[in-house]
Amino acid sequence: MSHTFETLPENVKQYSAQELQKLLFSAIDLGMQIKESHWTMAGREFLSVHRLFDEVHEVIEEATDDIAERIAQLGHKPEGTLKSVAEKSTMPSYPKSFQSIDEHIEIISQRLAYFAGQSLQALANVEEGGDPISADLITARTREVDKLIWLVESHLTPKK
C-alpha cells in the first residue's frame, strides 16, 4: 500500500481495494472474452454484431480503467497481468465450441450478466464497508453493463 491523502480510514481503503480488485480481474477477463467472440464469429449478421461487440468492449475497457484507477486512488496497486487474471478471475471461461452468432451473443449476454451480478455484490460490500465513492463508481458502471445486456440480448433470434 502506498501513502495517499484519500480521507477514508485505512481499513476501509483496504477492504474496498480488495473488493475492487476482484471486480478488476473479472472486467479484464470479460473484455478479453468479448474480443475473442468479436474475432471468431461468422455468419449472416457478422458485421452488425462485430461492431456491437466493439462498442461493448469499449464500455468494459472504460470500466476496467475506472476500477483500476480507484484501486490506485485508495493507495493500492491494481493487479491486471494476464497471468494474474487467468489465475484469479472467477468469470466462467469462454467456450471454444460456438458456431453460430446467436451462440456468441448468448454467451456474451451471460458473461455481462455474471459481471453485473458480481458488481452488485461488490457494491453491497463497499457500501457496507463505508466507501460511498467506490459504491458510486460501481453503481454507474453496473448501470452501463445492465444496458449492454439489453443491447446484446436484443440481437438474439427469439426462441419459439
PDB file of N, CA, C and O in Angstrom, residues 42-113:
ATOM      1  N   ALA A  42     -18.784 -15.687 -37.162  1.00  0.00           N
ATOM      2  CA  ALA A  42     -19.023 -15.628 -38.606  1.00  0.00           C
ATOM      3  C   ALA A  42     -20.491 -15.918 -38.848  1.00  0.00           C
ATOM      4  O   ALA A  42     -21.117 -16.661 -38.094  1.00  0.00           O
ATOM      5  N   GLY A  43     -21.022 -15.328 -39.860  1.00  0.00           N
ATOM      6  CA  GLY A  43     -22.416 -15.591 -40.202  1.00  0.00           C
ATOM      7  C   GLY A  43     -23.080 -14.379 -40.833  1.00  0.00           C
ATOM      8  O   GLY A  43     -22.463 -13.333 -41.029  1.00  0.00           O
ATOM      9  N   ARG A  44     -24.356 -14.534 -41.102  1.00  0.00           N
ATOM     10  CA  ARG A  44     -25.131 -13.528 -41.826  1.00  0.00           C
ATOM     11  C   ARG A  44     -25.126 -12.164 -41.140  1.00  0.00           C
ATOM     12  O   ARG A  44     -25.048 -11.146 -41.800  1.00  0.00           O
ATOM     13  N   GLU A  45     -25.218 -12.114 -39.859  1.00  0.00           N
ATOM     14  CA  GLU A  45     -25.276 -10.845 -39.118  1.00  0.00           C
ATOM     15  C   GLU A  45     -23.905 -10.431 -38.589  1.00  0.00           C
ATOM     16  O   GLU A  45     -23.799  -9.619 -37.665  1.00  0.00           O
ATOM     17  N   PHE A  46     -22.857 -10.973 -39.178  1.00  0.00           N
ATOM     18  CA  PHE A  46     -21.495 -10.739 -38.689  1.00  0.00           C
ATOM     19  C   PHE A  46     -21.176  -9.264 -38.463  1.00  0.00           C
ATOM     20  O   PHE A  46     -20.748  -8.872 -37.391  1.00  0.00           O
ATOM     21  N   LEU A  47     -21.353  -8.435 -39.462  1.00  0.00           N
ATOM     22  CA  LEU A  47     -20.877  -7.063 -39.382  1.00  0.00           C
ATOM     23  C   LEU A  47     -21.563  -6.276 -38.265  1.00  0.00           C
ATOM     24  O   LEU A  47     -20.892  -5.581 -37.491  1.00  0.00           O
ATOM     25  N   SER A  48     -22.872  -6.389 -38.149  1.00  0.00           N
ATOM     26  CA  SER A  48     -23.575  -5.623 -37.114  1.00  0.00           C
ATOM     27  C   SER A  48     -23.180  -6.102 -35.716  1.00  0.00           C
ATOM     28  O   SER A  48     -22.970  -5.284 -34.812  1.00  0.00           O
ATOM     29  N   VAL A  49     -23.048  -7.400 -35.511  1.00  0.00           N
ATOM     30  CA  VAL A  49     -22.677  -7.921 -34.186  1.00  0.00           C
ATOM     31  C   VAL A  49     -21.199  -7.652 -33.911  1.00  0.00           C
ATOM     32  O   VAL A  49     -20.819  -7.313 -32.785  1.00  0.00           O
ATOM     33  N   HIS A  50     -20.376  -7.758 -34.926  1.00  0.00           N
ATOM     34  CA  HIS A  50     -18.949  -7.441 -34.797  1.00  0.00           C
ATOM     35  C   HIS A  50     -18.778  -6.004 -34.305  1.00  0.00           C
ATOM     36  O   HIS A  50     -18.029  -5.737 -33.369  1.00  0.00           O
ATOM     37  N   ARG A  51     -19.504  -5.077 -34.899  1.00  0.00           N
ATOM     38  CA  ARG A  51     -19.453  -3.670 -34.485  1.00  0.00           C
ATOM     39  C   ARG A  51     -20.037  -3.479 -33.092  1.00  0.00           C
ATOM     40  O   ARG A  51     -19.516  -2.706 -32.290  1.00  0.00           O
ATOM     41  N   LEU A  52     -21.135  -4.160 -32.811  1.00  0.00           N
ATOM     42  CA  LEU A  52     -21.736  -4.081 -31.472  1.00  0.00           C
ATOM     43  C   LEU A  52     -20.729  -4.518 -30.418  1.00  0.00           C
ATOM     44  O   LEU A  52     -20.560  -3.859 -29.386  1.00  0.00           O
ATOM     45  N   PHE A  53     -20.049  -5.630 -30.664  1.00  0.00           N
ATOM     46  CA  PHE A  53     -19.096  -6.133 -29.678  1.00  0.00           C
ATOM     47  C   PHE A  53     -17.904  -5.185 -29.509  1.00  0.00           C
ATOM     48  O   PHE A  53     -17.337  -5.104 -28.426  1.00  0.00           O
ATOM     49  N   ASP A  54     -17.541  -4.460 -30.547  1.00  0.00           N
ATOM     50  CA  ASP A  54     -16.526  -3.418 -30.390  1.00  0.00           C
ATOM     51  C   ASP A  54     -17.012  -2.347 -29.417  1.00  0.00           C
ATOM     52  O   ASP A  54     -16.267  -1.896 -28.546  1.00  0.00           O
ATOM     53  N   GLU A  55     -18.263  -1.930 -29.568  1.00  0.00           N
ATOM     54  CA  GLU A  55     -18.835  -0.916 -28.665  1.00  0.00           C
ATOM     55  C   GLU A  55     -18.932  -1.447 -27.236  1.00  0.00           C
ATOM     56  O   GLU A  55     -18.628  -0.723 -26.285  1.00  0.00           O
ATOM     57  N   VAL A  56     -19.354  -2.681 -27.089  1.00  0.00           N
ATOM     58  CA  VAL A  56     -19.459  -3.300 -25.761  1.00  0.00           C
ATOM     59  C   VAL A  56     -18.072  -3.373 -25.125  1.00  0.00           C
ATOM     60  O   VAL A  56     -17.897  -3.035 -23.945  1.00  0.00           O
ATOM     61  N   HIS A  57     -17.088  -3.775 -25.905  1.00  0.00           N
ATOM     62  CA  HIS A  57     -15.724  -3.871 -25.396  1.00  0.00           C
ATOM     63  C   HIS A  57     -15.225  -2.511 -24.915  1.00  0.00           C
ATOM     64  O   HIS A  57     -14.572  -2.409 -23.882  1.00  0.00           O
ATOM     65  N   GLU A  58     -15.533  -1.475 -25.655  1.00  0.00           N
ATOM     66  CA  GLU A  58     -15.104  -0.124 -25.280  1.00  0.00           C
ATOM     67  C   GLU A  58     -15.663   0.276 -23.915  1.00  0.00           C
ATOM     68  O   GLU A  58     -14.948   0.823 -23.073  1.00  0.00           O
ATOM     69  N   VAL A  59     -16.929  -0.016 -23.670  1.00  0.00           N
ATOM     70  CA  VAL A  59     -17.539   0.302 -22.375  1.00  0.00           C
ATOM     71  C   VAL A  59     -16.871  -0.497 -21.254  1.00  0.00           C
ATOM     72  O   VAL A  59     -16.570   0.040 -20.184  1.00  0.00           O
ATOM     73  N   ILE A  60     -16.607  -1.763 -21.502  1.00  0.00           N
ATOM     74  CA  ILE A  60     -15.965  -2.605 -20.488  1.00  0.00           C
ATOM     75  C   ILE A  60     -14.535  -2.139 -20.240  1.00  0.00           C
ATOM     76  O   ILE A  60     -14.063  -2.118 -19.097  1.00  0.00           O
ATOM     77  N   GLU A  61     -13.823  -1.731 -21.285  1.00  0.00           N
ATOM     78  CA  GLU A  61     -12.461  -1.207 -21.106  1.00  0.00           C
ATOM     79  C   GLU A  61     -12.459   0.059 -20.261  1.00  0.00           C
ATOM     80  O   GLU A  61     -11.580   0.250 -19.414  1.00  0.00           O
ATOM     81  N   GLU A  62     -13.433   0.937 -20.460  1.00  0.00           N
ATOM     82  CA  GLU A  62     -13.539   2.154 -19.650  1.00  0.00           C
ATOM     83  C   GLU A  62     -13.829   1.797 -18.193  1.00  0.00           C
ATOM     84  O   GLU A  62     -13.256   2.398 -17.275  1.00  0.00           O
ATOM     85  N   ALA A  63     -14.695   0.821 -17.985  1.00  0.00           N
ATOM     86  CA  ALA A  63     -14.990   0.376 -16.621  1.00  0.00           C
ATOM     87  C   ALA A  63     -13.746  -0.217 -15.971  1.00  0.00           C
ATOM     88  O   ALA A  63     -13.452   0.051 -14.796  1.00  0.00           O
ATOM     89  N   THR A  64     -13.006  -1.004 -16.740  1.00  0.00           N
ATOM     90  CA  THR A  64     -11.770  -1.608 -16.245  1.00  0.00           C
ATOM     91  C   THR A  64     -10.803  -0.527 -15.786  1.00  0.00           C
ATOM     92  O   THR A  64     -10.230  -0.609 -14.686  1.00  0.00           O
ATOM     93  N   ASP A  65     -10.645   0.483 -16.594  1.00  0.00           N
ATOM     94  CA  ASP A  65      -9.745   1.583 -16.260  1.00  0.00           C
ATOM     95  C   ASP A  65     -10.213   2.320 -15.004  1.00  0.00           C
ATOM     96  O   ASP A  65      -9.407   2.622 -14.116  1.00  0.00           O
ATOM     97  N   ASP A  66     -11.509   2.586 -14.914  1.00  0.00           N
ATOM     98  CA  ASP A  66     -12.048   3.267 -13.723  1.00  0.00           C
ATOM     99  C   ASP A  66     -11.817   2.454 -12.455  1.00  0.00           C
ATOM    100  O   ASP A  66     -11.455   2.999 -11.409  1.00  0.00           O
ATOM    101  N   ILE A  67     -12.029   1.152 -12.540  1.00  0.00           N
ATOM    102  CA  ILE A  67     -11.849   0.282 -11.377  1.00  0.00           C
ATOM    103  C   ILE A  67     -10.384   0.278 -10.952  1.00  0.00           C
ATOM    104  O   ILE A  67     -10.066   0.442  -9.768  1.00  0.00           O
ATOM    105  N   ALA A  68      -9.487   0.110 -11.928  1.00  0.00           N
ATOM    106  CA  ALA A  68      -8.051   0.093 -11.605  1.00  0.00           C
ATOM    107  C   ALA A  68      -7.612   1.429 -11.011  1.00  0.00           C
ATOM    108  O   ALA A  68      -6.838   1.463 -10.036  1.00  0.00           O
ATOM    109  N   GLU A  69      -8.089   2.522 -11.569  1.00  0.00           N
ATOM    110  CA  GLU A  69      -7.713   3.830 -11.046  1.00  0.00           C
ATOM    111  C   GLU A  69      -8.244   4.051  -9.639  1.00  0.00           C
ATOM    112  O   GLU A  69      -7.577   4.660  -8.805  1.00  0.00           O
ATOM    113  N   ARG A  70      -9.431   3.547  -9.347  1.00  0.00           N
ATOM    114  CA  ARG A  70      -9.971   3.696  -7.984  1.00  0.00           C
ATOM    115  C   ARG A  70      -9.116   2.904  -6.995  1.00  0.00           C
ATOM    116  O   ARG A  70      -8.866   3.363  -5.875  1.00  0.00           O
ATOM    117  N   ILE A  71      -8.680   1.727  -7.386  1.00  0.00           N
ATOM    118  CA  ILE A  71      -7.789   0.949  -6.519  1.00  0.00           C
ATOM    119  C   ILE A  71      -6.543   1.766  -6.206  1.00  0.00           C
ATOM    120  O   ILE A  71      -6.107   1.857  -5.056  1.00  0.00           O
ATOM    121  N   ALA A  72      -5.969   2.391  -7.227  1.00  0.00           N
ATOM    122  CA  ALA A  72      -4.778   3.222  -7.032  1.00  0.00           C
ATOM    123  C   ALA A  72      -5.088   4.431  -6.151  1.00  0.00           C
ATOM    124  O   ALA A  72      -4.279   4.811  -5.293  1.00  0.00           O
ATOM    125  N   GLN A  73      -6.255   5.031  -6.338  1.00  0.00           N
ATOM    126  CA  GLN A  73      -6.643   6.173  -5.501  1.00  0.00           C
ATOM    127  C   GLN A  73      -6.720   5.787  -4.031  1.00  0.00           C
ATOM    128  O   GLN A  73      -6.489   6.620  -3.158  1.00  0.00           O
ATOM    129  N   LEU A  74      -7.050   4.534  -3.782  1.00  0.00           N
ATOM    130  CA  LEU A  74      -7.134   4.039  -2.404  1.00  0.00           C
ATOM    131  C   LEU A  74      -5.764   3.679  -1.841  1.00  0.00           C
ATOM    132  O   LEU A  74      -5.657   3.202  -0.711  1.00  0.00           O
ATOM    133  N   GLY A  75      -4.726   3.891  -2.629  1.00  0.00           N
ATOM    134  CA  GLY A  75      -3.362   3.639  -2.170  1.00  0.00           C
ATOM    135  C   GLY A  75      -2.868   2.231  -2.406  1.00  0.00           C
ATOM    136  O   GLY A  75      -1.872   1.807  -1.821  1.00  0.00           O
ATOM    137  N   HIS A  76      -3.540   1.494  -3.276  1.00  0.00           N
ATOM    138  CA  HIS A  76      -3.158   0.107  -3.560  1.00  0.00           C
ATOM    139  C   HIS A  76      -2.757  -0.018  -5.025  1.00  0.00           C
ATOM    140  O   HIS A  76      -3.120   0.794  -5.855  1.00  0.00           O
ATOM    141  N   LYS A  77      -2.025  -1.061  -5.322  1.00  0.00           N
ATOM    142  CA  LYS A  77      -1.563  -1.303  -6.693  1.00  0.00           C
ATOM    143  C   LYS A  77      -2.548  -2.245  -7.378  1.00  0.00           C
ATOM    144  O   LYS A  77      -2.712  -3.385  -6.962  1.00  0.00           O
ATOM    145  N   PRO A  78      -3.202  -1.764  -8.443  1.00  0.00           N
ATOM    146  CA  PRO A  78      -4.085  -2.673  -9.172  1.00  0.00           C
ATOM    147  C   PRO A  78      -3.271  -3.772  -9.846  1.00  0.00           C
ATOM    148  O   PRO A  78      -2.176  -3.525 -10.329  1.00  0.00           O
ATOM    149  N   GLU A  79      -3.829  -4.963  -9.836  1.00  0.00           N
ATOM    150  CA  GLU A  79      -3.161  -6.120 -10.444  1.00  0.00           C
ATOM    151  C   GLU A  79      -3.957  -6.527 -11.671  1.00  0.00           C
ATOM    152  O   GLU A  79      -5.141  -6.832 -11.569  1.00  0.00           O
ATOM    153  N   GLY A  80      -3.301  -6.528 -12.843  1.00  0.00           N
ATOM    154  CA  GLY A  80      -4.043  -6.832 -14.053  1.00  0.00           C
ATOM    155  C   GLY A  80      -3.258  -7.546 -15.130  1.00  0.00           C
ATOM    156  O   GLY A  80      -3.643  -7.484 -16.302  1.00  0.00           O
ATOM    157  N   THR A  81      -2.194  -8.247 -14.758  1.00  0.00           N
ATOM    158  CA  THR A  81      -1.464  -9.002 -15.777  1.00  0.00           C
ATOM    159  C   THR A  81      -2.321 -10.174 -16.246  1.00  0.00           C
ATOM    160  O   THR A  81      -3.186 -10.664 -15.510  1.00  0.00           O
ATOM    161  N   LEU A  82      -2.080 -10.623 -17.460  1.00  0.00           N
ATOM    162  CA  LEU A  82      -2.850 -11.754 -17.975  1.00  0.00           C
ATOM    163  C   LEU A  82      -2.695 -12.986 -17.096  1.00  0.00           C
ATOM    164  O   LEU A  82      -3.646 -13.732 -16.871  1.00  0.00           O
ATOM    165  N   LYS A  83      -1.485 -13.193 -16.583  1.00  0.00           N
ATOM    166  CA  LYS A  83      -1.256 -14.352 -15.719  1.00  0.00           C
ATOM    167  C   LYS A  83      -2.092 -14.252 -14.440  1.00  0.00           C
ATOM    168  O   LYS A  83      -2.734 -15.230 -14.037  1.00  0.00           O
ATOM    169  N   SER A  84      -2.109 -13.084 -13.811  1.00  0.00           N
ATOM    170  CA  SER A  84      -2.882 -12.955 -12.576  1.00  0.00           C
ATOM    171  C   SER A  84      -4.380 -13.051 -12.863  1.00  0.00           C
ATOM    172  O   SER A  84      -5.126 -13.633 -12.069  1.00  0.00           O
ATOM    173  N   VAL A  85      -4.819 -12.494 -13.981  1.00  0.00           N
ATOM    174  CA  VAL A  85      -6.238 -12.583 -14.340  1.00  0.00           C
ATOM    175  C   VAL A  85      -6.612 -14.047 -14.575  1.00  0.00           C
ATOM    176  O   VAL A  85      -7.645 -14.523 -14.087  1.00  0.00           O
ATOM    177  N   ALA A  86      -5.773 -14.789 -15.303  1.00  0.00           N
ATOM    178  CA  ALA A  86      -6.044 -16.203 -15.574  1.00  0.00           C
ATOM    179  C   ALA A  86      -6.129 -17.008 -14.284  1.00  0.00           C
ATOM    180  O   ALA A  86      -6.945 -17.925 -14.172  1.00  0.00           O
ATOM    181  N   GLU A  87      -5.307 -16.667 -13.317  1.00  0.00           N
ATOM    182  CA  GLU A  87      -5.291 -17.398 -12.051  1.00  0.00           C
ATOM    183  C   GLU A  87      -6.425 -16.987 -11.112  1.00  0.00           C
ATOM    184  O   GLU A  87      -6.912 -17.812 -10.345  1.00  0.00           O
ATOM    185  N   LYS A  88      -6.855 -15.727 -11.158  1.00  0.00           N
ATOM    186  CA  LYS A  88      -7.730 -15.207 -10.104  1.00  0.00           C
ATOM    187  C   LYS A  88      -9.128 -14.778 -10.540  1.00  0.00           C
ATOM    188  O   LYS A  88      -9.974 -14.517  -9.694  1.00  0.00           O
ATOM    189  N   SER A  89      -9.385 -14.696 -11.824  1.00  0.00           N
ATOM    190  CA  SER A  89     -10.726 -14.317 -12.262  1.00  0.00           C
ATOM    191  C   SER A  89     -11.704 -15.448 -11.963  1.00  0.00           C
ATOM    192  O   SER A  89     -11.387 -16.625 -12.137  1.00  0.00           O
ATOM    193  N   THR A  90     -12.895 -15.066 -11.529  1.00  0.00           N
ATOM    194  CA  THR A  90     -13.952 -16.058 -11.298  1.00  0.00           C
ATOM    195  C   THR A  90     -14.920 -16.139 -12.479  1.00  0.00           C
ATOM    196  O   THR A  90     -15.855 -16.940 -12.448  1.00  0.00           O
ATOM    197  N   MET A  91     -14.688 -15.324 -13.493  1.00  0.00           N
ATOM    198  CA  MET A  91     -15.536 -15.336 -14.693  1.00  0.00           C
ATOM    199  C   MET A  91     -15.439 -16.709 -15.359  1.00  0.00           C
ATOM    200  O   MET A  91     -14.339 -17.231 -15.538  1.00  0.00           O
ATOM    201  N   PRO A  92     -16.577 -17.310 -15.708  1.00  0.00           N
ATOM    202  CA  PRO A  92     -16.509 -18.583 -16.443  1.00  0.00           C
ATOM    203  C   PRO A  92     -15.708 -18.419 -17.739  1.00  0.00           C
ATOM    204  O   PRO A  92     -15.753 -17.368 -18.377  1.00  0.00           O
ATOM    205  N   SER A  93     -14.991 -19.458 -18.119  1.00  0.00           N
ATOM    206  CA  SER A  93     -14.178 -19.425 -19.329  1.00  0.00           C
ATOM    207  C   SER A  93     -15.053 -19.327 -20.564  1.00  0.00           C
ATOM    208  O   SER A  93     -16.198 -19.786 -20.572  1.00  0.00           O
ATOM    209  N   TYR A  94     -14.489 -18.780 -21.619  1.00  0.00           N
ATOM    210  CA  TYR A  94     -15.206 -18.674 -22.883  1.00  0.00           C
ATOM    211  C   TYR A  94     -15.078 -19.989 -23.641  1.00  0.00           C
ATOM    212  O   TYR A  94     -13.967 -20.425 -23.927  1.00  0.00           O
ATOM    213  N   PRO A  95     -16.199 -20.615 -23.938  1.00  0.00           N
ATOM    214  CA  PRO A  95     -16.136 -21.885 -24.677  1.00  0.00           C
ATOM    215  C   PRO A  95     -15.579 -21.689 -26.085  1.00  0.00           C
ATOM    216  O   PRO A  95     -15.780 -20.649 -26.696  1.00  0.00           O
ATOM    217  N   LYS A  96     -14.908 -22.684 -26.575  1.00  0.00           N
ATOM    218  CA  LYS A  96     -14.312 -22.604 -27.906  1.00  0.00           C
ATOM    219  C   LYS A  96     -15.166 -23.297 -28.964  1.00  0.00           C
ATOM    220  O   LYS A  96     -14.820 -23.302 -30.130  1.00  0.00           O
ATOM    221  N   SER A  97     -16.284 -23.870 -28.563  1.00  0.00           N
ATOM    222  CA  SER A  97     -17.061 -24.687 -29.482  1.00  0.00           C
ATOM    223  C   SER A  97     -18.227 -23.966 -30.153  1.00  0.00           C
ATOM    224  O   SER A  97     -18.998 -24.583 -30.853  1.00  0.00           O
ATOM    225  N   PHE A  98     -18.369 -22.662 -29.950  1.00  0.00           N
ATOM    226  CA  PHE A  98     -19.513 -21.970 -30.530  1.00  0.00           C
ATOM    227  C   PHE A  98     -19.394 -21.857 -32.038  1.00  0.00           C
ATOM    228  O   PHE A  98     -18.330 -21.613 -32.576  1.00  0.00           O
ATOM    229  N   GLN A  99     -20.531 -22.004 -32.700  1.00  0.00           N
ATOM    230  CA  GLN A  99     -20.575 -21.936 -34.156  1.00  0.00           C
ATOM    231  C   GLN A  99     -21.383 -20.737 -34.639  1.00  0.00           C
ATOM    232  O   GLN A  99     -20.947 -20.027 -35.518  1.00  0.00           O
ATOM    233  N   SER A 100     -22.557 -20.524 -34.078  1.00  0.00           N
ATOM    234  CA  SER A 100     -23.462 -19.503 -34.605  1.00  0.00           C
ATOM    235  C   SER A 100     -23.274 -18.164 -33.893  1.00  0.00           C
ATOM    236  O   SER A 100     -22.794 -18.094 -32.769  1.00  0.00           O
ATOM    237  N   ILE A 101     -23.704 -17.127 -34.579  1.00  0.00           N
ATOM    238  CA  ILE A 101     -23.663 -15.794 -33.976  1.00  0.00           C
ATOM    239  C   ILE A 101     -24.569 -15.755 -32.752  1.00  0.00           C
ATOM    240  O   ILE A 101     -24.217 -15.154 -31.738  1.00  0.00           O
ATOM    241  N   ASP A 102     -25.734 -16.403 -32.815  1.00  0.00           N
ATOM    242  CA  ASP A 102     -26.619 -16.432 -31.649  1.00  0.00           C
ATOM    243  C   ASP A 102     -25.918 -17.035 -30.434  1.00  0.00           C
ATOM    244  O   ASP A 102     -26.120 -16.575 -29.313  1.00  0.00           O
ATOM    245  N   GLU A 103     -25.108 -18.064 -30.665  1.00  0.00           N
ATOM    246  CA  GLU A 103     -24.376 -18.659 -29.540  1.00  0.00           C
ATOM    247  C   GLU A 103     -23.365 -17.668 -28.957  1.00  0.00           C
ATOM    248  O   GLU A 103     -23.217 -17.564 -27.745  1.00  0.00           O
ATOM    249  N   HIS A 104     -22.686 -16.913 -29.809  1.00  0.00           N
ATOM    250  CA  HIS A 104     -21.762 -15.887 -29.326  1.00  0.00           C
ATOM    251  C   HIS A 104     -22.523 -14.814 -28.546  1.00  0.00           C
ATOM    252  O   HIS A 104     -22.090 -14.390 -27.473  1.00  0.00           O
ATOM    253  N   ILE A 105     -23.652 -14.381 -29.074  1.00  0.00           N
ATOM    254  CA  ILE A 105     -24.450 -13.348 -28.412  1.00  0.00           C
ATOM    255  C   ILE A 105     -24.935 -13.846 -27.058  1.00  0.00           C
ATOM    256  O   ILE A 105     -24.886 -13.116 -26.053  1.00  0.00           O
ATOM    257  N   GLU A 106     -25.398 -15.071 -27.016  1.00  0.00           N
ATOM    258  CA  GLU A 106     -25.905 -15.621 -25.758  1.00  0.00           C
ATOM    259  C   GLU A 106     -24.807 -15.705 -24.700  1.00  0.00           C
ATOM    260  O   GLU A 106     -25.017 -15.326 -23.551  1.00  0.00           O
ATOM    261  N   ILE A 107     -23.636 -16.170 -25.062  1.00  0.00           N
ATOM    262  CA  ILE A 107     -22.570 -16.314 -24.071  1.00  0.00           C
ATOM    263  C   ILE A 107     -22.071 -14.949 -23.607  1.00  0.00           C
ATOM    264  O   ILE A 107     -21.794 -14.748 -22.420  1.00  0.00           O
ATOM    265  N   ILE A 108     -21.992 -13.973 -24.491  1.00  0.00           N
ATOM    266  CA  ILE A 108     -21.582 -12.632 -24.065  1.00  0.00           C
ATOM    267  C   ILE A 108     -22.660 -12.022 -23.164  1.00  0.00           C
ATOM    268  O   ILE A 108     -22.344 -11.376 -22.160  1.00  0.00           O
ATOM    269  N   SER A 109     -23.920 -12.264 -23.470  1.00  0.00           N
ATOM    270  CA  SER A 109     -25.001 -11.812 -22.581  1.00  0.00           C
ATOM    271  C   SER A 109     -24.849 -12.429 -21.197  1.00  0.00           C
ATOM    272  O   SER A 109     -24.993 -11.749 -20.168  1.00  0.00           O
ATOM    273  N   GLN A 110     -24.564 -13.715 -21.153  1.00  0.00           N
ATOM    274  CA  GLN A 110     -24.377 -14.409 -19.871  1.00  0.00           C
ATOM    275  C   GLN A 110     -23.175 -13.838 -19.112  1.00  0.00           C
ATOM    276  O   GLN A 110     -23.234 -13.662 -17.893  1.00  0.00           O
ATOM    277  N   ARG A 111     -22.084 -13.566 -19.822  1.00  0.00           N
ATOM    278  CA  ARG A 111     -20.885 -13.038 -19.160  1.00  0.00           C
ATOM    279  C   ARG A 111     -21.119 -11.622 -18.638  1.00  0.00           C
ATOM    280  O   ARG A 111     -20.669 -11.271 -17.547  1.00  0.00           O
ATOM    281  N   LEU A 112     -21.835 -10.813 -19.406  1.00  0.00           N
ATOM    282  CA  LEU A 112     -22.185  -9.475 -18.925  1.00  0.00           C
ATOM    283  C   LEU A 112     -23.060  -9.564 -17.678  1.00  0.00           C
ATOM    284  O   LEU A 112     -22.857  -8.812 -16.712  1.00  0.00           O
ATOM    285  N   ALA A 113     -24.014 -10.493 -17.682  1.00  0.00           N
ATOM    286  CA  ALA A 113     -24.882 -10.679 -16.522  1.00  0.00           C
ATOM    287  C   ALA A 113     -24.079 -11.167 -15.311  1.00  0.00           C
ATOM    288  O   ALA A 113     -24.326 -10.739 -14.178  1.00  0.00           O
TER     289      ALA A 113
END
